[in-house]
Short mmCIF file of C-alpha atoms in Angstrom, two decimals:
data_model
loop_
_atom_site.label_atom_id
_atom_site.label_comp_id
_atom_site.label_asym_id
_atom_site.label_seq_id
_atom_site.Cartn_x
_atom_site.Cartn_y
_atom_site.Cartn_z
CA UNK N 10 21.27 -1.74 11.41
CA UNK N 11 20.90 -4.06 14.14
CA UNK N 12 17.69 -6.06 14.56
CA UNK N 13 16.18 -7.40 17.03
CA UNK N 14 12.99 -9.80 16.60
CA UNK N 15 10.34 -11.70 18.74
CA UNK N 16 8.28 -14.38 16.64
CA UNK N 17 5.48 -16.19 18.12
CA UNK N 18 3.78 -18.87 16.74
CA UNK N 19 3.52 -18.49 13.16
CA UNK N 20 3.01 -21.88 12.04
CA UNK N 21 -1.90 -25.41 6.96
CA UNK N 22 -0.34 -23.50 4.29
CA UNK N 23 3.38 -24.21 4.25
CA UNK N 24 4.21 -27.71 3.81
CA UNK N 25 8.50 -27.91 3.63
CA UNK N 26 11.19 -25.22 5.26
CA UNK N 27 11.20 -22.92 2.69
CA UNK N 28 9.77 -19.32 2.30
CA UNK N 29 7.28 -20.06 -0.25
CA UNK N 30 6.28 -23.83 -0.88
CA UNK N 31 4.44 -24.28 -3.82
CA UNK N 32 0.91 -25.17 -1.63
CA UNK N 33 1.20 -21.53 -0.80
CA UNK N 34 1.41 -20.23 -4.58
CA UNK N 35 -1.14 -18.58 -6.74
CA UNK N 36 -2.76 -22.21 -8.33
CA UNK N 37 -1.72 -22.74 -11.73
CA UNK N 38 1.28 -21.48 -13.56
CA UNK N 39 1.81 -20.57 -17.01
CA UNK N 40 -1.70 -22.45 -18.52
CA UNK N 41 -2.10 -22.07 -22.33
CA UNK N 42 -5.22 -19.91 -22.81
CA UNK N 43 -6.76 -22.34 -25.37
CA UNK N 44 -6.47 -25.33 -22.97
CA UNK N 45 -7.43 -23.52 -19.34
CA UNK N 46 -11.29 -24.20 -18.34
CA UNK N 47 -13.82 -21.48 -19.00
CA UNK N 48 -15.32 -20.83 -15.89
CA UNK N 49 -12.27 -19.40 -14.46
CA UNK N 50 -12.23 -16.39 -17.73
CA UNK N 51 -14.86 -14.98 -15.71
CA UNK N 52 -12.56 -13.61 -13.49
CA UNK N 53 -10.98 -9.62 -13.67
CA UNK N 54 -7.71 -9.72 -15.99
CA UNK N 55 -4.67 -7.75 -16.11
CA UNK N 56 -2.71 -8.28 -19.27
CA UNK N 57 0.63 -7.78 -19.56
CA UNK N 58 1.75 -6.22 -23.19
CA UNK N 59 4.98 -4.86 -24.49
CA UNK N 60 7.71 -5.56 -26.92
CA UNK N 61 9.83 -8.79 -27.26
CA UNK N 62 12.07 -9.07 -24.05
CA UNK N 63 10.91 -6.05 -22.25
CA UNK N 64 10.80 -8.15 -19.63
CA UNK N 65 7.21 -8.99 -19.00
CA UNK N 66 7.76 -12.66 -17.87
CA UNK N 67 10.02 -11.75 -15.58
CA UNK N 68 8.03 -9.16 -13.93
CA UNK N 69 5.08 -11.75 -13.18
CA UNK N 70 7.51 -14.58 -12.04
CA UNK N 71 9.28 -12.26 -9.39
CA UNK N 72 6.48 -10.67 -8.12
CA UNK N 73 4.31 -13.94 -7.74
CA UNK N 74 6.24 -16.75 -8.54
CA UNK N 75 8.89 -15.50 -6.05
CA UNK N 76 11.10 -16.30 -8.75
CA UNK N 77 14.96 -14.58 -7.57
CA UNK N 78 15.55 -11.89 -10.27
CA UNK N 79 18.74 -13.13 -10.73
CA UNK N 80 16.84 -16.48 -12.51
CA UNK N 81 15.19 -14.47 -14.55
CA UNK N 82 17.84 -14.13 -16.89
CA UNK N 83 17.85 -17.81 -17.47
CA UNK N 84 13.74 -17.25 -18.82
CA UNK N 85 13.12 -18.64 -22.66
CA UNK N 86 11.06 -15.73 -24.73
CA UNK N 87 7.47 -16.21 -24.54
CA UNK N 88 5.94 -17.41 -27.86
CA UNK N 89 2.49 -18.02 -26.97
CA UNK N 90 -0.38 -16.57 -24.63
CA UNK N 91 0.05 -17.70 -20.75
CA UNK N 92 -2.61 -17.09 -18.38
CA UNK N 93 -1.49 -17.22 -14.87
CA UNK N 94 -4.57 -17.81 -12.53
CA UNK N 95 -4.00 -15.78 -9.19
CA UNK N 96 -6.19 -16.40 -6.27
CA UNK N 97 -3.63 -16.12 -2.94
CA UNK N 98 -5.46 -13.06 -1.12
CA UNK N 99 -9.33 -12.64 -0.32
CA UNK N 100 -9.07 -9.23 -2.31
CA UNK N 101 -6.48 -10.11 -5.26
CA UNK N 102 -8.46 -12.70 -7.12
CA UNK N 103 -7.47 -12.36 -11.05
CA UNK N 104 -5.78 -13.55 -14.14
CA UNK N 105 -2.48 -12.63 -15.16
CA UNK N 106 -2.68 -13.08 -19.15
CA UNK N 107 1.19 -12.60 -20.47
CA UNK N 108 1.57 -11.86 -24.13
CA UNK N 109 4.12 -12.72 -26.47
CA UNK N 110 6.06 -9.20 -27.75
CA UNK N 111 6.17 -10.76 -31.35
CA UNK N 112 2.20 -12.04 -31.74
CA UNK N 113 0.57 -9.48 -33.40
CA UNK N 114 -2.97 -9.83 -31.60
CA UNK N 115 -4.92 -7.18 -33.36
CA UNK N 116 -4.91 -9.84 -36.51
CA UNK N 117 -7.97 -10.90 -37.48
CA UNK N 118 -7.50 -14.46 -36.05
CA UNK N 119 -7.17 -13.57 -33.14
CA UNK N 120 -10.49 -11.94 -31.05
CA UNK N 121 -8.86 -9.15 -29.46
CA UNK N 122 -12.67 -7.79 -28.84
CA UNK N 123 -13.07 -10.79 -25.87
CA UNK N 124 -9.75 -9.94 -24.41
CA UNK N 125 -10.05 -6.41 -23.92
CA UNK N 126 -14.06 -6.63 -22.69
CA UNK N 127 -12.97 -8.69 -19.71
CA UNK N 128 -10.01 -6.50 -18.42
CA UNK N 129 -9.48 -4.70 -15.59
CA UNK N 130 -6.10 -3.69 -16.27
CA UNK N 131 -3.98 -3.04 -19.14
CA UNK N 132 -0.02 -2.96 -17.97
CA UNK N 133 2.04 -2.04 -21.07
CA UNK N 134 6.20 -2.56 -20.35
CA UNK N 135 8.62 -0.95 -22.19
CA UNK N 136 12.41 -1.49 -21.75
CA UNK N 137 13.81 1.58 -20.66
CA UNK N 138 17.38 1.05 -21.49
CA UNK N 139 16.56 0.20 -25.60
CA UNK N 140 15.20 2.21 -28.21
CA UNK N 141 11.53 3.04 -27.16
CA UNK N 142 10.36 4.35 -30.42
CA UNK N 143 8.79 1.26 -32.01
CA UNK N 144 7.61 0.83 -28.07
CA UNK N 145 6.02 4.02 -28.03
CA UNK N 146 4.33 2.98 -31.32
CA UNK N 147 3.10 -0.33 -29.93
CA UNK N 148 1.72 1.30 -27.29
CA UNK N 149 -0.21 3.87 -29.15
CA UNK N 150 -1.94 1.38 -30.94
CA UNK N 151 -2.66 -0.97 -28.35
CA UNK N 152 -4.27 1.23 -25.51
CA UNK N 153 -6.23 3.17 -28.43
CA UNK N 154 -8.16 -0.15 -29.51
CA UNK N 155 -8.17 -1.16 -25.83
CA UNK N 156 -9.94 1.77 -25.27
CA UNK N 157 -12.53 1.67 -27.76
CA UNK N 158 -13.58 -1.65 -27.29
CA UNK N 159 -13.61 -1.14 -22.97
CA UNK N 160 -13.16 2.63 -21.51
CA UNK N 161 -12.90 1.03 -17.95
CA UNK N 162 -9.89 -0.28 -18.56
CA UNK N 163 -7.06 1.17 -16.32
CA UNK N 164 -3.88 1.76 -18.10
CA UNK N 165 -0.96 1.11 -16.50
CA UNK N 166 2.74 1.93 -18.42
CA UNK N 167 5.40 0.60 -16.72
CA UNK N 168 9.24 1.69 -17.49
CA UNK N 169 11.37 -0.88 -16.70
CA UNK N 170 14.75 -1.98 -16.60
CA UNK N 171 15.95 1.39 -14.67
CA UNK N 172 18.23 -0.08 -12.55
CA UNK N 173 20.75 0.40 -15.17
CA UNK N 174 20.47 4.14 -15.23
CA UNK N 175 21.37 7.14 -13.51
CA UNK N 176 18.88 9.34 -11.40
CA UNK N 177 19.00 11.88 -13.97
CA UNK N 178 18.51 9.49 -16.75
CA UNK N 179 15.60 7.65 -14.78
CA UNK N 180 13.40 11.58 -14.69
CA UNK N 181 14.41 12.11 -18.12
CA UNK N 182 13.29 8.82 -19.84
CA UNK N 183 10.02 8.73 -18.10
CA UNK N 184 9.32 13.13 -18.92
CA UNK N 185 10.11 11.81 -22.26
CA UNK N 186 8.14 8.51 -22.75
CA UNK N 187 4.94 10.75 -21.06
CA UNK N 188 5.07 13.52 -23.30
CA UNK N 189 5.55 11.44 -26.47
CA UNK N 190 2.65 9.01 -25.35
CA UNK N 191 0.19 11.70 -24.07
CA UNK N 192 0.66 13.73 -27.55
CA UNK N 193 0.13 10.80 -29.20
CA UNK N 194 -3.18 9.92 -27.57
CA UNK N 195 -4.05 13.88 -28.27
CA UNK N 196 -3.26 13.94 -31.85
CA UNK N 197 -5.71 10.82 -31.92
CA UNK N 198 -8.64 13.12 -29.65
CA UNK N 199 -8.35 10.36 -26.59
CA UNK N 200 -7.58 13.47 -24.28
CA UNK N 201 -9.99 11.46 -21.58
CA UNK N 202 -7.43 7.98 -22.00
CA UNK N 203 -5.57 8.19 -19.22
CA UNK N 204 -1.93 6.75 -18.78
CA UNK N 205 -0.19 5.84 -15.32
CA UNK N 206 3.44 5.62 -15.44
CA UNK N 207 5.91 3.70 -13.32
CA UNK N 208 9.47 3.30 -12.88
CA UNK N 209 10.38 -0.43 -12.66
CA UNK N 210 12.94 -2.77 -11.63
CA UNK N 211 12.92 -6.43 -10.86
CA UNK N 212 16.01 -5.63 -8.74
CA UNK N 213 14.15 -3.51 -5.93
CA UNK N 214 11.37 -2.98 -4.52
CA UNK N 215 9.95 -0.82 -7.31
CA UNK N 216 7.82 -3.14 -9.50
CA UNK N 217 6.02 -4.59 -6.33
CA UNK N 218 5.19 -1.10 -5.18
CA UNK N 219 3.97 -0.60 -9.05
CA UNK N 220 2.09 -3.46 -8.50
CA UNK N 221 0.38 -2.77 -5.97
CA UNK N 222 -1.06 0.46 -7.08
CA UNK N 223 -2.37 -0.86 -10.09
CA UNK N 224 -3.72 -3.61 -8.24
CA UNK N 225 -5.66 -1.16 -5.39
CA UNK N 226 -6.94 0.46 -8.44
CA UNK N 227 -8.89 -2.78 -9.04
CA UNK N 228 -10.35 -3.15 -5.42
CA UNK N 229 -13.82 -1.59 -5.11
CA UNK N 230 -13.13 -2.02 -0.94
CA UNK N 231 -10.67 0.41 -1.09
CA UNK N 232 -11.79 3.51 0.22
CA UNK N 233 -13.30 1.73 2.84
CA UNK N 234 -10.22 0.13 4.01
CA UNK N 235 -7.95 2.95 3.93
CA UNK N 236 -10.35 5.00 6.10
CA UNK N 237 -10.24 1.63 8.33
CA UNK N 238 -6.49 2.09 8.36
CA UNK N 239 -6.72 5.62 9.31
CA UNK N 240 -9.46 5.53 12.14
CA UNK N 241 -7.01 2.60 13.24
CA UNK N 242 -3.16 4.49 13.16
CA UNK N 243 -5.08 7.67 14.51
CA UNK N 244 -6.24 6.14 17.98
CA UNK N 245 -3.18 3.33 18.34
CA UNK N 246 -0.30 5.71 17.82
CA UNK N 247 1.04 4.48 14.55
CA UNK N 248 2.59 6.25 12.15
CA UNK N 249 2.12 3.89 8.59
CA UNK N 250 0.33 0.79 8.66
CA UNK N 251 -0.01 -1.27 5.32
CA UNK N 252 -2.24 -4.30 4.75
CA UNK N 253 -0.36 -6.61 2.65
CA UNK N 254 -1.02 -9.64 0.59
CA UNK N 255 1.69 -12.22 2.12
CA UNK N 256 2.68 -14.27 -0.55
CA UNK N 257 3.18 -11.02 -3.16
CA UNK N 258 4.32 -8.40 -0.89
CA UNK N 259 1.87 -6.22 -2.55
CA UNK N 260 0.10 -3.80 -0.45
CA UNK N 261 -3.23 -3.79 -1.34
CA UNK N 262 -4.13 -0.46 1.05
CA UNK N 263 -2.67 1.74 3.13
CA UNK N 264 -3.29 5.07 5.06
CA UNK N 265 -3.60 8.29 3.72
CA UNK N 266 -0.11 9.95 4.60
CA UNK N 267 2.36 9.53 1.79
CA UNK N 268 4.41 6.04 1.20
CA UNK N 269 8.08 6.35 1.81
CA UNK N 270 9.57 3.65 0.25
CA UNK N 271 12.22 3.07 2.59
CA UNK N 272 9.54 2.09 5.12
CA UNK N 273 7.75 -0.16 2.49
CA UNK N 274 10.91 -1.91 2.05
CA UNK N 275 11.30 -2.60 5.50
CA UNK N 276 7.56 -3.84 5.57
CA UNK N 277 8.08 -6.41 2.79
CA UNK N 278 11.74 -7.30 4.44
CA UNK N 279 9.85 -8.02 7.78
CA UNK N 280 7.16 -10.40 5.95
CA UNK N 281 10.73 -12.29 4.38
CA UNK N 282 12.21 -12.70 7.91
CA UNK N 283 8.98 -13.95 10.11
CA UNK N 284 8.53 -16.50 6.84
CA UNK N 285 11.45 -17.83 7.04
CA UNK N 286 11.98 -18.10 10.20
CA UNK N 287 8.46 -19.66 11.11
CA UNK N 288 8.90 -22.23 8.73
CA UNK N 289 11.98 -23.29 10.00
CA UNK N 290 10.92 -23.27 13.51
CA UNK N 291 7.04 -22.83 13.87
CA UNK N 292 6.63 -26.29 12.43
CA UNK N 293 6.25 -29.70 14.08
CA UNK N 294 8.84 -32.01 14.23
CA UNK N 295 6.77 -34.16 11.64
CA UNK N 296 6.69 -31.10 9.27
CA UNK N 297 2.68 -30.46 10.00
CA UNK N 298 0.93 -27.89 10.99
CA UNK N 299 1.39 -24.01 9.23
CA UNK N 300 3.69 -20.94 9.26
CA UNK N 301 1.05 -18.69 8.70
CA UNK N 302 -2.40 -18.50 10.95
CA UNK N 303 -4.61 -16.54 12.94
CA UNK N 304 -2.00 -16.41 15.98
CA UNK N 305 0.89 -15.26 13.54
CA UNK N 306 2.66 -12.57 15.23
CA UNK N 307 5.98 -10.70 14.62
CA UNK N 308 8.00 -7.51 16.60
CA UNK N 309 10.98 -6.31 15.17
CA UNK N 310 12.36 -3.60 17.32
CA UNK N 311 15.41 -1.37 14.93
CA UNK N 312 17.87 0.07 16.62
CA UNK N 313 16.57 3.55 16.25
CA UNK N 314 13.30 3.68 18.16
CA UNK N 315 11.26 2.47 15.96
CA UNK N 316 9.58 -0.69 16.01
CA UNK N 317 7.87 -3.17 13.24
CA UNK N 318 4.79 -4.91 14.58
CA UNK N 319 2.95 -7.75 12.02
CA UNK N 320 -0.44 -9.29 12.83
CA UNK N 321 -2.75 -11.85 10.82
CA UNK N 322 -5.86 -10.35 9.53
CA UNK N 323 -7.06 -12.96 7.06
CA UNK N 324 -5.43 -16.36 5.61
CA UNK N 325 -3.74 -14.52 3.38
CA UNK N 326 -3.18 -10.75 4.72
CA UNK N 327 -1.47 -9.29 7.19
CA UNK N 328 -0.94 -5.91 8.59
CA UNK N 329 2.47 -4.60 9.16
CA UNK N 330 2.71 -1.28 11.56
CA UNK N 331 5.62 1.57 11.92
CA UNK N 332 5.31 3.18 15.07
CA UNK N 333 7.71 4.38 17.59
CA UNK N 334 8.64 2.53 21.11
CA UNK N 335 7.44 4.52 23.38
CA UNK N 336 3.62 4.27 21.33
CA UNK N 337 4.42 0.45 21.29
CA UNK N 338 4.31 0.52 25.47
CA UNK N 339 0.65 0.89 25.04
CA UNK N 340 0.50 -1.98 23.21
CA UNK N 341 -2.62 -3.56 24.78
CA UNK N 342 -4.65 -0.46 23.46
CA UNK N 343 -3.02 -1.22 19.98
CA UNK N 344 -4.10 -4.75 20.09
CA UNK N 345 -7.80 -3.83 20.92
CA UNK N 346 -8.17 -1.77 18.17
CA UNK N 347 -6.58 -4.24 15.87
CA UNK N 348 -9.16 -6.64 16.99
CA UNK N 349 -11.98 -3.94 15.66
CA UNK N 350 -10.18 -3.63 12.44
CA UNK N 351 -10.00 -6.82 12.43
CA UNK N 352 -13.13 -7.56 12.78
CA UNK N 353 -14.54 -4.85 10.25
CA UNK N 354 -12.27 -6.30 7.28
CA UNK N 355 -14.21 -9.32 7.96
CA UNK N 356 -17.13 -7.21 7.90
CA UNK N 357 -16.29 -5.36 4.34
CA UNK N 358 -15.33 -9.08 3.07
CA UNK N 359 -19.44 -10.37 3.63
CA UNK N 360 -20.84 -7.51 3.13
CA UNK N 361 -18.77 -7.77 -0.36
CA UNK N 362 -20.15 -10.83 -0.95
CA UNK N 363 -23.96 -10.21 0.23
CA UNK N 364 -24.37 -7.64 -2.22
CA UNK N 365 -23.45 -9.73 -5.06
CA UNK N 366 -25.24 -12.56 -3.78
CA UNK N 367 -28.63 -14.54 -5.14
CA UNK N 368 -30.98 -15.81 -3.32
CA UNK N 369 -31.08 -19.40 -2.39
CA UNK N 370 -29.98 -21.84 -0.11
CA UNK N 371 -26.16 -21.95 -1.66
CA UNK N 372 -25.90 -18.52 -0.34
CA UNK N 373 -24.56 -19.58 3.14
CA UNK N 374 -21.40 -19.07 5.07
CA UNK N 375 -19.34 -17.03 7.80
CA UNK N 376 -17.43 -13.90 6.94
CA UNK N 377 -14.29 -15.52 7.34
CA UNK N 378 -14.59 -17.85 4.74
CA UNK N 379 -15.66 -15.60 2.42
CA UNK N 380 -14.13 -13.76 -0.44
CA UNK N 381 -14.72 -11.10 -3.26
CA UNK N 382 -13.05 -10.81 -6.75
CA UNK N 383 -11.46 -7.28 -8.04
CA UNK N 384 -14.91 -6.42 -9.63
CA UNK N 385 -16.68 -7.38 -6.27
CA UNK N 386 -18.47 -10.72 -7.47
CA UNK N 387 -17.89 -13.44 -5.24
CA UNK N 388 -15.44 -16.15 -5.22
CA UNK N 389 -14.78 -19.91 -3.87
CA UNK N 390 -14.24 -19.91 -0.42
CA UNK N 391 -10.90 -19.89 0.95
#
C-alpha cells in the first residue's frame, strides 16, 4: 500500500526527536502504593489482577509506557503493588494499580475493602496459552468479593497471549473460559455480575482496542460524544471518525456504526507516522517549541480512494477521520463542522466540570483548560 502524506505544523509537549519523550508520558511510573501521596487515591482505579506472569505488566507498559512488546520479555515479575498514575487525556484521568499474581490480597493484612470501594474497573488477565483452571478459580473468587464490597465495579476479563493460537483455538478458549466463569458466578447466585471478555495480544492492536472499551465504559461524557461524532460524520461525509487519546492510542469514543479493526489500525498507524515525523521536523532548530498543538494537522491519502484526515481537538486528543476522496473535495464544509465539534467537546469538558463544582472564588477558568476525571469530578488543569 502506497502512502502518500501532507503534515503541517505539528510541533510544548515533546522535548527530543523521538515519538514519545518522557515530558509527554502519563506522570509517574511504577510508585509503591505505600509511599505515593494520598490525595492522588482519590482518583477512579482500574486494577489489574491475574495469575503470576499472565502478563499484566506488560499489558500496562505497552499500552502507556509505549514500551515495544518485544521488551517486554526482558520485564522482572512483579512482587509488590505498583500504582501507575495516568493523567495524559482531559477524559482518561486514573490509576493503574498492578498486582502481584503471587500476593494473596484477600489476607487479612491487607484491606482489600479500600481497594475495591475506589474502583472503577476490575481487569482480570488470564494467559490463554497455560492451564486456566487455577485462573478460572482466581477469578471466581476475586470478582465475587469485588462485587460484594462495590457492585459498580465493571468487570473486565481479558484473554491474553492469543497470538500464539489458531483462529479456531482463539473462539474455542474464550466459549470455554465464558461458560466456565458465568456457571461459576451462577452456582454462587451472582446471575446480575456481569463479565466482559476480550481477546488480547501485546503483539497487535487487540489489547489497545480492549482498552479502550473498558476505558469508554468509565467516561460518563460518552453518550454525548458519540452522538457529537455522529451529528458530525452525518453532515461532513465521513464514514468512521474516532476521537483518540494521542499518547495511548486508545479511542475513547467513536460513532455508532460498527469498528472494523482494520480501519482502527490504520487510525493508530496514522497517529505513529504524523508523531514521528513532526518531531523530527516540526521542531526548531534549537529543539523548542511542540509536535503536538492546536494547528496539528495530518492527510494521508491510500492508494485506494480513501483518505485519513487527523485534527487537534484538545492537548491531548485528536480526531482521526475515514472518508472517501471525492467527500474530502468538500473539505472546507468538513472543517466547519469540525470547528462546531470542536467547540462542543470544549463545551461537554466545562460543563463537566461546572456540575461538580463548589462555589467560591477558586472556581474560575476557560473551558479549555479544564478537565474531568472518569467519575466526572474535576481535575488539575492541563
Amino acid at each position: 500500500m502506497s502512502i502518500q502524506y501532507d503534515v503541517e505544523q505539528l510541533a510544548d509537549s515533546y522535548g527530543v526527536a523521538d515519538s514519545f519523550p518522557k515530558d509527554f508520558g502519563y506522570g509517574e511510573e511504577e510508585a509503591d502504593i505505600e509511599d505515593s501521596p494520598a490525595p492522588s487515591d482519590s482518583k477512579p482505579r482500574i486494577l489489574l489482577m491475574g495469575l503470576r506472569r499472565s502478563g499484566k505488566s506488560s499489558i500496562q507498559k505497552v499500552v502507556f509506557h509505549k514500551m515495544s512488546p518485544n521488551e517486554t520479555l526482558f520485564l522482572e515479575s512483579t512482587n509488590k503493588i505498583y500504582k501507575d498514575d495516568i493523567s495524559s487525556s482531559s477524559f482518561v484521568n486514573f490509576q493503574i494499580w498492578d498486582f502481584p499474581g503471587q500476593v494473596d490480597f484477600f489476607d487479612p493484612t491487607f484491606d482489600y475493602e479500600m481497594i475495591f470501594r475506589g474502583t472503577g474497573a476490575l481487569i482480570f488477565v488470564i494467559d490463554a496459552q497455560d492451564d486456566y483452571v487455577e485462573a478460572l478459580g482466581r477469578l471466581h473468587l476475586t470478582v465475587s468479593r469485588a462485587y460484594r464490597v462495590n457492585p459498580e465495579i465493571n468487570f473486565e476479563v481479558f484473554i491474553h497471549k492469543v497470538d500464539g493460537l489458531s483462529d479456531d483455538h482463539k473462539i474455542e478458549t474464550q466459549r470455554d473460559i465464558h461458560q466456565r466463569a458465568n456457571d461459576d458466578l451462577a452456582d454462587a447466585s451472582l446471575e446480575k455480575l456481569h463479565l466482559s471478555f476480550y481477546l488480547t495480544s501485546i503483539y497487535d492492536h487487540s489489547i489497545f482496542e480492549a482498552f479502550s472499551k473498558v476505558v469508554q465504559k468509565l467516561i460518563p461524557q460518552l453518550p454525548t460524544l458519540e452522538n457529537l461524532l455522529n451529528i458530525f460524520i452525518s453532515n461532513s461525509g465521513i464514514e468512521k471518525a474516532f476521537l483518540f487519546d494521542v499518547v495511548s492510542k486508545i479511542y475513547i469514543a467513536t460513532d455508532s456504526s460498527p469498528v472494523d479493526m482494520q480501519s482502527y489500525e490504520l487510525c493508530c498507524d496514522m497517529i505513529d507516522v504524523v508523531i514521528d515525523v513532526s518531531c523530527i521536523y516540526g521542531l526548531r532548530e534549537d529543539g523548542s517549541g511542540s509536535a503536538y498543538d492546536k494547528e496539528s494537522m495530518a492527510i494521508i491519502k491510500l492508494n485506494n480512494t480513501t483518505v485519513l484526515y487527523l485534527k487537534e481537538v484538545t492537548k491531548f486528543l485528536a480526531l482521526v477521520c475515514i472518508l472517501r476522496e471525492e467527500s474530502f473535495e468538500r473539505k472546507g464544509l468538513i472543517d466547519y463542522n469540525f470547528h462546531c465539534f470542536r467547540k462542543a467537546i470544549h463545551e461537554v469538558f466545562e460543563v463537566g466540570v461546572s456540575t461538580q463544582r463548589p462555589a467560591g472564588p477558586q472556581a474560575v477558568g476557560s473551558p479549555c483548560n479544564k478537565a474531568v476525571a472518569l467519575n466526572g469530578t474535576p481535575r488539575n488543569t492541563v
